[in-house]
Amino acid sequence: MTDPTALSCPAPAAETERVLLGHGSGGRLMAELLRDVIATELGTDPIAEDAAVVDTGTAEVVTSTDSFVVTPRFFPGGDIGSLAVHGTINDLAMRGARPVALTLAYIVEEGLPLDELRAITASAARAAATAGVPIVTGDTKVVQRGAADGVYVTTTGIGVRHPDATPSAAHGRPGDLVLLSGPIALHGTAILSARESLGFESEIASDSRPLHALVAAMLDAGGPDVHTLRDPTRGGLASALNELAETSSIGVDITEDAVPVPPLAAAACELLGLDPLHVANEGCLVAFVAPTAAEAVLHAMHTRPEGAGARVIGSLTDEHPGRVHMRTMLGGVRVVDMLVGEQLPRIC
Amino acid sequence: MTDPTALSCPAPAAETERVLLGHGSGGRLMAELLRDVIATELGTDPIAEDAAVVDTGTAEVVTSTDSFVVTPRFFPGGDIGSLAVHGTINDLAMRGARPVALTLAYIVEEGLPLDELRAITASAARAAATAGVPIVTGDTKVVQRGAADGVYVTTTGIGVRHPDATPSAAHGRPGDLVLLSGPIALHGTAILSARESLGFESEIASDSRPLHALVAAMLDAGGPDVHTLRDPTRGGLASALNELAETSSIGVDITEDAVPVPPLAAAACELLGLDPLHVANEGCLVAFVAPTAAEAVLHAMHTRPEGAGARVIGSLTDEHPGRVHMRTMLGGVRVVDMLVGEQLPRIC
């Protein structure tokens, strides 16, 4: 006869503390959440003010905002907290700005384990501290079960421009060289591998990292000759180059075999039917640099770990303005288009 | 016999254009959404840069961020777009700052009608233009059906402090008068009436509006004697006063019959079992002002429509620090506590 105890329910695990709707209601529970979870993990005092004061040292600031909805929230090479910090730092850096402050806003689904919110906040705080950029204020909203997917994070950054450079999507010039700081397709393939359990999970890690120190080195070396900077995130290198080609009214010529795609990322792309040029990156940048300055800028990039693999992948031309052409490994030339459709939802 | 045509399905309505997952993927569809919907409604060029440059005119800036998840998205007196603009402008104003720039980040659920996104964006643009604060950059993410509820909006603001004032939650002093700019409990009851179809929908409107001009008038009149400013949003006047009492280590004494609650809002609160002191506001503020300056500050408030009903509702004391006491209409004194629990989820 079956042991009757075998039929009984297993003993409940220690109850997981979870986010409640009341944590978002502006009262006592919210004050406790902000004090015991958010402020504790950020290593700050609980924020008593509606807004934070930031001394930028200059009258002209740069600002950027980004929401992060990546799934899964934890992935090889990072999580939604560190990604949100890196992503906004990088958007500031692409305008030649040194980031000086970040804000952090959460939209949390009721029921999220508090330990997850702790881990994400701690990760954001670590990423910000490592980058040397303080998180100065924030917000937390809670929505009922089913009205979000765990937690979404919106970061906004304030930065100060480099004194000698005003890189812009519109500043590409014929003859400029196209520089790429490192290998592509790692972030997107890491996320998709984790999501689909492809078996690459332990081997491909996101390239998520801050690029502002790399940009500072490039601008110190090249100053105003660094015409354009862009981090090829959603839509990948192909979409970024197309956007820049359109905004600068310039043609972009790149060479396929100059664009580094790590073998495992290439294998994952093949398995998933993706073009690596369309896969999101979170830790590399593309630059248009005047040819006279390119060697100095490349040298400066090579002094930084995140630019160790920097190389020239092409040049700008006044032929085919607004379009991106690629010389393939077979010697032909193909048009590289923007990503079309819904290839990679919730990649960042 | 029944007319067979009566059994057939009704002719489909003209197909509603909706947000697709591909609109968030960083490629061609996203570029179209940004150009045809977002930039069109904002009245700007499509944003080609990752970040925006803001000339603040000074080195010290103030920043604040807020996510908005209000349901319903359209309500008497406003919508999630105008509310997001007003809310962040007001958070800056509560630090004595004149807002100079806003950022706007959307998290959109796949399937949202594009016309709704247009209407919300147009409303945000109108609110920003009316307030004289440009929206300088933004972001749009799309999540699959069921991973959000329509659209969530995160706004971040940058502002510049008034030269003569540094209001802070920590600056309340014994003897300060407590000023309230206008009636309370309108935003929360408007939202709940719309949500629950209580029958008040056409009669109670949210007080959502920008308060920065009112604050500028107060600071021009009172300068550093305006010690503390706070807009009592989530958690209502009771939670705001408790937070300030704790942060300033001060006791707050208010008088019940000095706090204006419009009759319909009071009726809605009674029907819903709510204390008006716990109901969210989006268009009024509470201030702690040195008694010598209170008359001048009140006079300045009365010159602005949003401060026409301003009045003294109490004073600060060094007795009962960290606590809020209210003299009731019956002559007794009761402790006013913060909101506890989940009274009003998704009110803003």
PDB file of C-alpha atoms in Angstrom, chain A residues 20-31 48-69 71 90-92 94-95 101-107 110 136-144 146-149 152-158 161 167-170 229-231 234-236 239 242-244 246-247 337-346 348, chain B residues 20-31 48-69 71 90-92 94-95 101-107 110 136-144 146-149 152-158 161 167-170 229-231 234-236 239 242-244 246-247 337-346 348:
ATOM      1  CA  LEU A  20       2.593  43.766  -3.626  1.00  0.00           C
ATOM      2  CA  LEU A  21       0.350  46.311  -5.291  1.00  0.00           C
ATOM      3  CA  GLY A  22       0.543  48.322  -2.090  1.00  0.00           C
ATOM      4  CA  HIS A  23       4.281  48.762  -2.656  1.00  0.00           C
ATOM      5  CA  GLY A  24       3.337  51.209  -5.390  1.00  0.00           C
ATOM      6  CA  SER A  25       0.641  53.152  -3.635  1.00  0.00           C
ATOM      7  CA  GLY A  26       2.649  56.019  -2.228  1.00  0.00           C
ATOM      8  CA  GLY A  27       2.135  55.080   1.422  1.00  0.00           C
ATOM      9  CA  ARG A  28       3.863  53.170   4.167  1.00  0.00           C
ATOM     10  CA  LEU A  29       4.603  50.008   2.155  1.00  0.00           C
ATOM     11  CA  MET A  30       6.207  52.042  -0.610  1.00  0.00           C
ATOM     12  CA  ALA A  31       8.361  53.899   1.891  1.00  0.00           C
ATOM     13  CA  ALA A  48      13.147  61.984   0.331  1.00  0.00           C
ATOM     14  CA  GLU A  49      12.999  64.514  -2.480  1.00  0.00           C
ATOM     15  CA  ASP A  50      11.025  64.558  -5.700  1.00  0.00           C
ATOM     16  CA  ALA A  51      14.097  65.527  -7.703  1.00  0.00           C
ATOM     17  CA  ALA A  52      17.875  65.523  -7.441  1.00  0.00           C
ATOM     18  CA  VAL A  53      20.383  68.328  -7.866  1.00  0.00           C
ATOM     19  CA  VAL A  54      23.308  67.641 -10.208  1.00  0.00           C
ATOM     20  CA  ASP A  55      26.338  69.879 -10.579  1.00  0.00           C
ATOM     21  CA  THR A  56      27.429  69.441 -14.181  1.00  0.00           C
ATOM     22  CA  GLY A  57      30.127  72.108 -14.184  1.00  0.00           C
ATOM     23  CA  THR A  58      28.833  73.505 -17.464  1.00  0.00           C
ATOM     24  CA  ALA A  59      25.702  75.056 -18.951  1.00  0.00           C
ATOM     25  CA  GLU A  60      25.348  72.680 -21.888  1.00  0.00           C
ATOM     26  CA  VAL A  61      24.232  69.187 -20.980  1.00  0.00           C
ATOM     27  CA  VAL A  62      23.331  66.111 -22.985  1.00  0.00           C
ATOM     28  CA  THR A  63      20.410  63.882 -22.075  1.00  0.00           C
ATOM     29  CA  SER A  64      19.162  60.491 -23.219  1.00  0.00           C
ATOM     30  CA  THR A  65      16.440  58.094 -22.084  1.00  0.00           C
ATOM     31  CA  ASP A  66      15.817  54.397 -22.697  1.00  0.00           C
ATOM     32  CA  SER A  67      13.354  51.818 -21.467  1.00  0.00           C
ATOM     33  CA  PHE A  68      14.537  48.228 -21.040  1.00  0.00           C
ATOM     34  CA  VAL A  69      12.170  45.276 -21.439  1.00  0.00           C
ATOM     35  CA  THR A  71      13.657  38.908 -21.547  1.00  0.00           C
ATOM     36  CA  ASN A  90      26.435  54.582 -24.111  1.00  0.00           C
ATOM     37  CA  ASP A  91      23.732  56.748 -25.651  1.00  0.00           C
ATOM     38  CA  LEU A  92      25.276  59.762 -23.930  1.00  0.00           C
ATOM     39  CA  MET A  94      27.621  58.555 -28.667  1.00  0.00           C
ATOM     40  CA  ARG A  95      27.031  62.326 -28.507  1.00  0.00           C
ATOM     41  CA  ALA A 101      24.196  61.326 -13.493  1.00  0.00           C
ATOM     42  CA  LEU A 102      21.582  58.639 -14.067  1.00  0.00           C
ATOM     43  CA  THR A 103      17.947  58.252 -13.025  1.00  0.00           C
ATOM     44  CA  LEU A 104      16.305  54.848 -12.580  1.00  0.00           C
ATOM     45  CA  ALA A 105      12.550  54.182 -12.937  1.00  0.00           C
ATOM     46  CA  TYR A 106      10.940  50.774 -12.347  1.00  0.00           C
ATOM     47  CA  ILE A 107       7.599  49.441 -13.506  1.00  0.00           C
ATOM     48  CA  GLU A 110       2.873  42.543  -8.648  1.00  0.00           C
ATOM     49  CA  VAL A 136      20.711  60.302  -8.351  1.00  0.00           C
ATOM     50  CA  THR A 137      16.956  59.733  -8.278  1.00  0.00           C
ATOM     51  CA  GLY A 138      14.308  57.229  -9.280  1.00  0.00           C
ATOM     52  CA  ASP A 139      10.735  56.036  -9.222  1.00  0.00           C
ATOM     53  CA  THR A 140       8.890  52.774  -8.621  1.00  0.00           C
ATOM     54  CA  LYS A 141       5.433  51.913  -9.907  1.00  0.00           C
ATOM     55  CA  VAL A 142       3.649  48.606  -9.345  1.00  0.00           C
ATOM     56  CA  VAL A 143       1.042  47.187 -11.734  1.00  0.00           C
ATOM     57  CA  GLN A 144      -1.187  44.201 -11.096  1.00  0.00           C
ATOM     58  CA  GLY A 146      -0.464  40.288 -15.926  1.00  0.00           C
ATOM     59  CA  ALA A 147      -0.035  43.997 -16.648  1.00  0.00           C
ATOM     60  CA  ALA A 148       3.735  43.756 -17.076  1.00  0.00           C
ATOM     61  CA  ASP A 149       6.307  40.975 -17.333  1.00  0.00           C
ATOM     62  CA  TYR A 152      10.777  47.102 -16.823  1.00  0.00           C
ATOM     63  CA  VAL A 153      13.520  49.636 -16.251  1.00  0.00           C
ATOM     64  CA  THR A 154      13.824  53.141 -17.668  1.00  0.00           C
ATOM     65  CA  THR A 155      17.119  54.968 -17.253  1.00  0.00           C
ATOM     66  CA  THR A 156      17.784  58.560 -18.195  1.00  0.00           C
ATOM     67  CA  GLY A 157      21.237  60.103 -18.239  1.00  0.00           C
ATOM     68  CA  ILE A 158      22.719  63.562 -18.037  1.00  0.00           C
ATOM     69  CA  ARG A 161      30.104  67.181 -23.858  1.00  0.00           C
ATOM     70  CA  PRO A 167      29.962  64.002 -32.938  1.00  0.00           C
ATOM     71  CA  SER A 168      26.582  63.716 -34.613  1.00  0.00           C
ATOM     72  CA  ALA A 169      24.678  61.312 -36.825  1.00  0.00           C
ATOM     73  CA  ALA A 170      24.671  64.094 -39.442  1.00  0.00           C
ATOM     74  CA  LEU A 229      29.585  57.767 -33.158  1.00  0.00           C
ATOM     75  CA  ARG A 230      26.831  55.172 -32.838  1.00  0.00           C
ATOM     76  CA  ASP A 231      26.334  52.029 -30.772  1.00  0.00           C
ATOM     77  CA  ARG A 234      18.422  47.178 -31.733  1.00  0.00           C
ATOM     78  CA  GLY A 235      18.524  46.432 -35.442  1.00  0.00           C
ATOM     79  CA  GLY A 236      22.258  45.760 -35.325  1.00  0.00           C
ATOM     80  CA  SER A 239      20.331  49.366 -39.131  1.00  0.00           C
ATOM     81  CA  ASN A 242      21.591  52.829 -42.632  1.00  0.00           C
ATOM     82  CA  GLU A 243      20.335  55.416 -40.147  1.00  0.00           C
ATOM     83  CA  LEU A 244      23.656  57.229 -40.232  1.00  0.00           C
ATOM     84  CA  GLU A 246      20.394  58.636 -44.259  1.00  0.00           C
ATOM     85  CA  THR A 247      21.047  61.297 -41.635  1.00  0.00           C
ATOM     86  CA  ASP A 337      19.287  47.114 -45.612  1.00  0.00           C
ATOM     87  CA  MET A 338      17.800  47.976 -42.243  1.00  0.00           C
ATOM     88  CA  LEU A 339      16.172  45.238 -40.265  1.00  0.00           C
ATOM     89  CA  VAL A 340      12.596  44.763 -41.443  1.00  0.00           C
ATOM     90  CA  GLY A 341       9.911  43.249 -39.220  1.00  0.00           C
ATOM     91  CA  GLU A 342       9.923  41.766 -35.789  1.00  0.00           C
ATOM     92  CA  GLN A 343      13.053  39.711 -35.806  1.00  0.00           C
ATOM     93  CA  LEU A 344      14.119  40.155 -32.214  1.00  0.00           C
ATOM     94  CA  PRO A 345      11.533  41.538 -29.830  1.00  0.00           C
ATOM     95  CA  ARG A 346      12.555  42.451 -26.270  1.00  0.00           C
ATOM     96  CA  CYS A 348      17.002  45.183 -24.724  1.00  0.00           C
TER      97      CYS A 348
ATOM     98  CA  LEU B  20       3.265  45.591 -34.044  1.00  0.00           C
ATOM     99  CA  LEU B  21       6.176  43.922 -32.311  1.00  0.00           C
ATOM    100  CA  GLY B  22       8.294  44.945 -35.289  1.00  0.00           C
ATOM    101  CA  HIS B  23       7.704  48.583 -34.392  1.00  0.00           C
ATOM    102  CA  GLY B  24      10.102  48.043 -31.518  1.00  0.00           C
ATOM    103  CA  SER B  25      12.810  46.116 -33.288  1.00  0.00           C
ATOM    104  CA  GLY B  26      15.132  48.937 -34.258  1.00  0.00           C
ATOM    105  CA  GLY B  27      14.649  48.575 -37.996  1.00  0.00           C
ATOM    106  CA  ARG B  28      12.544  50.016 -40.789  1.00  0.00           C
ATOM    107  CA  LEU B  29       9.170  49.699 -39.041  1.00  0.00           C
ATOM    108  CA  MET B  30      10.487  51.489 -35.982  1.00  0.00           C
ATOM    109  CA  ALA B  31      11.883  54.286 -38.117  1.00  0.00           C
ATOM    110  CA  ALA B  48      18.293  60.818 -35.416  1.00  0.00           C
ATOM    111  CA  GLU B  49      20.556  61.067 -32.399  1.00  0.00           C
ATOM    112  CA  ASP B  50      20.883  58.858 -29.350  1.00  0.00           C
ATOM    113  CA  ALA B  51      20.849  61.869 -27.032  1.00  0.00           C
ATOM    114  CA  ALA B  52      19.851  65.525 -27.020  1.00  0.00           C
ATOM    115  CA  VAL B  53      21.861  68.618 -26.136  1.00  0.00           C
ATOM    116  CA  VAL B  54      20.249  71.013 -23.652  1.00  0.00           C
ATOM    117  CA  ASP B  55      21.568  74.483 -22.863  1.00  0.00           C
ATOM    118  CA  THR B  56      20.596  75.048 -19.241  1.00  0.00           C
ATOM    119  CA  GLY B  57      22.440  78.345 -18.785  1.00  0.00           C
ATOM    120  CA  THR B  58      23.892  77.133 -15.491  1.00  0.00           C
ATOM    121  CA  ALA B  59      26.095  74.394 -14.091  1.00  0.00           C
ATOM    122  CA  GLU B  60      23.688  73.141 -11.438  1.00  0.00           C
ATOM    123  CA  VAL B  61      20.697  71.266 -12.758  1.00  0.00           C
ATOM    124  CA  VAL B  62      17.835  69.409 -11.126  1.00  0.00           C
ATOM    125  CA  THR B  63      16.532  66.111 -12.467  1.00  0.00           C
ATOM    126  CA  SER B  64      13.525  63.926 -11.747  1.00  0.00           C
ATOM    127  CA  THR B  65      12.017  60.803 -13.307  1.00  0.00           C
ATOM    128  CA  ASP B  66       8.585  59.198 -13.088  1.00  0.00           C
ATOM    129  CA  SER B  67       6.841  56.269 -14.749  1.00  0.00           C
ATOM    130  CA  PHE B  68       3.112  56.536 -15.420  1.00  0.00           C
ATOM    131  CA  VAL B  69       0.859  53.461 -15.495  1.00  0.00           C
ATOM    132  CA  THR B  71      -5.672  53.232 -15.886  1.00  0.00           C
ATOM    133  CA  ASN B  90       5.842  69.325 -10.882  1.00  0.00           C
ATOM    134  CA  ASP B  91       8.516  67.126  -9.351  1.00  0.00           C
ATOM    135  CA  LEU B  92      11.143  69.553 -10.655  1.00  0.00           C
ATOM    136  CA  MET B  94       9.016  71.034  -5.899  1.00  0.00           C
ATOM    137  CA  ARG B  95      12.799  71.466  -5.741  1.00  0.00           C
ATOM    138  CA  ALA B 101      13.704  69.926 -20.943  1.00  0.00           C
ATOM    139  CA  LEU B 102      11.767  66.665 -20.820  1.00  0.00           C
ATOM    140  CA  THR B 103      12.427  63.173 -22.160  1.00  0.00           C
ATOM    141  CA  LEU B 104       9.622  60.758 -23.054  1.00  0.00           C
ATOM    142  CA  ALA B 105       9.943  56.943 -23.051  1.00  0.00           C
ATOM    143  CA  TYR B 106       7.149  54.570 -24.067  1.00  0.00           C
ATOM    144  CA  ILE B 107       6.665  50.897 -23.301  1.00  0.00           C
ATOM    145  CA  GLU B 110       1.660  45.063 -29.155  1.00  0.00           C
ATOM    146  CA  VAL B 136      14.016  66.815 -26.405  1.00  0.00           C
ATOM    147  CA  THR B 137      14.470  63.059 -26.811  1.00  0.00           C
ATOM    148  CA  GLY B 138      12.693  59.775 -26.242  1.00  0.00           C
ATOM    149  CA  ASP B 139      12.496  56.039 -26.677  1.00  0.00           C
ATOM    150  CA  THR B 140       9.890  53.483 -27.741  1.00  0.00           C
ATOM    151  CA  LYS B 141       9.882  49.807 -26.800  1.00  0.00           C
ATOM    152  CA  VAL B 142       7.227  47.299 -27.808  1.00  0.00           C
ATOM    153  CA  VAL B 143       6.371  44.186 -25.770  1.00  0.00           C
ATOM    154  CA  GLN B 144       4.127  41.350 -26.859  1.00  0.00           C
ATOM    155  CA  GLY B 146      -0.182  40.553 -22.384  1.00  0.00           C
ATOM    156  CA  ALA B 147       3.236  41.858 -21.280  1.00  0.00           C
ATOM    157  CA  ALA B 148       1.962  45.380 -20.600  1.00  0.00           C
ATOM    158  CA  ASP B 149      -1.413  47.097 -20.416  1.00  0.00           C
ATOM    159  CA  TYR B 152       3.328  53.041 -20.010  1.00  0.00           C
ATOM    160  CA  VAL B 153       5.084  56.386 -20.122  1.00  0.00           C
ATOM    161  CA  THR B 154       8.260  57.444 -18.349  1.00  0.00           C
ATOM    162  CA  THR B 155       9.178  61.122 -18.351  1.00  0.00           C
ATOM    163  CA  THR B 156      12.390  62.597 -17.013  1.00  0.00           C
ATOM    164  CA  GLY B 157      12.955  66.309 -16.575  1.00  0.00           C
ATOM    165  CA  ILE B 158      15.907  68.641 -16.319  1.00  0.00           C
ATOM    166  CA  ARG B 161      16.996  76.122  -9.662  1.00  0.00           C
ATOM    167  CA  PRO B 167      13.312  74.269  -0.958  1.00  0.00           C
ATOM    168  CA  SER B 168      13.813  70.782   0.438  1.00  0.00           C
ATOM    169  CA  ALA B 169      11.852  68.118   2.244  1.00  0.00           C
ATOM    170  CA  ALA B 170      14.335  68.563   5.087  1.00  0.00           C
ATOM    171  CA  LEU B 229       7.405  72.286  -1.372  1.00  0.00           C
ATOM    172  CA  ARG B 230       5.648  69.008  -2.143  1.00  0.00           C
ATOM    173  CA  ASP B 231       2.908  67.935  -4.530  1.00  0.00           C
ATOM    174  CA  ARG B 234       0.300  58.972  -4.632  1.00  0.00           C
ATOM    175  CA  GLY B 235      -0.730  58.516  -1.007  1.00  0.00           C
ATOM    176  CA  GLY B 236      -2.342  61.949  -0.931  1.00  0.00           C
ATOM    177  CA  SER B 239       1.352  60.637   3.050  1.00  0.00           C
ATOM    178  CA  ASN B 242       4.093  62.400   6.945  1.00  0.00           C
ATOM    179  CA  GLU B 243       7.104  62.094   4.638  1.00  0.00           C
ATOM    180  CA  LEU B 244       7.960  65.750   5.155  1.00  0.00           C
ATOM    181  CA  GLU B 246       9.868  62.579   9.024  1.00  0.00           C
ATOM    182  CA  THR B 247      12.449  64.146   6.723  1.00  0.00           C
ATOM    183  CA  ASP B 337      -1.010  58.423   9.182  1.00  0.00           C
ATOM    184  CA  MET B 338       0.457  57.549   5.809  1.00  0.00           C
ATOM    185  CA  LEU B 339      -1.603  55.469   3.454  1.00  0.00           C
ATOM    186  CA  VAL B 340      -1.214  51.787   4.317  1.00  0.00           C
ATOM    187  CA  GLY B 341      -1.789  49.031   1.774  1.00  0.00           C
ATOM    188  CA  GLU B 342      -2.975  49.017  -1.777  1.00  0.00           C
ATOM    189  CA  GLN B 343      -5.763  51.503  -1.715  1.00  0.00           C
ATOM    190  CA  LEU B 344      -5.368  52.992  -5.168  1.00  0.00           C
ATOM    191  CA  PRO B 345      -3.179  51.063  -7.585  1.00  0.00           C
ATOM    192  CA  ARG B 346      -2.319  52.646 -10.952  1.00  0.00           C
ATOM    193  CA  CYS B 348      -0.771  57.794 -11.882  1.00  0.00           C
TER     194      CYS B 348
END
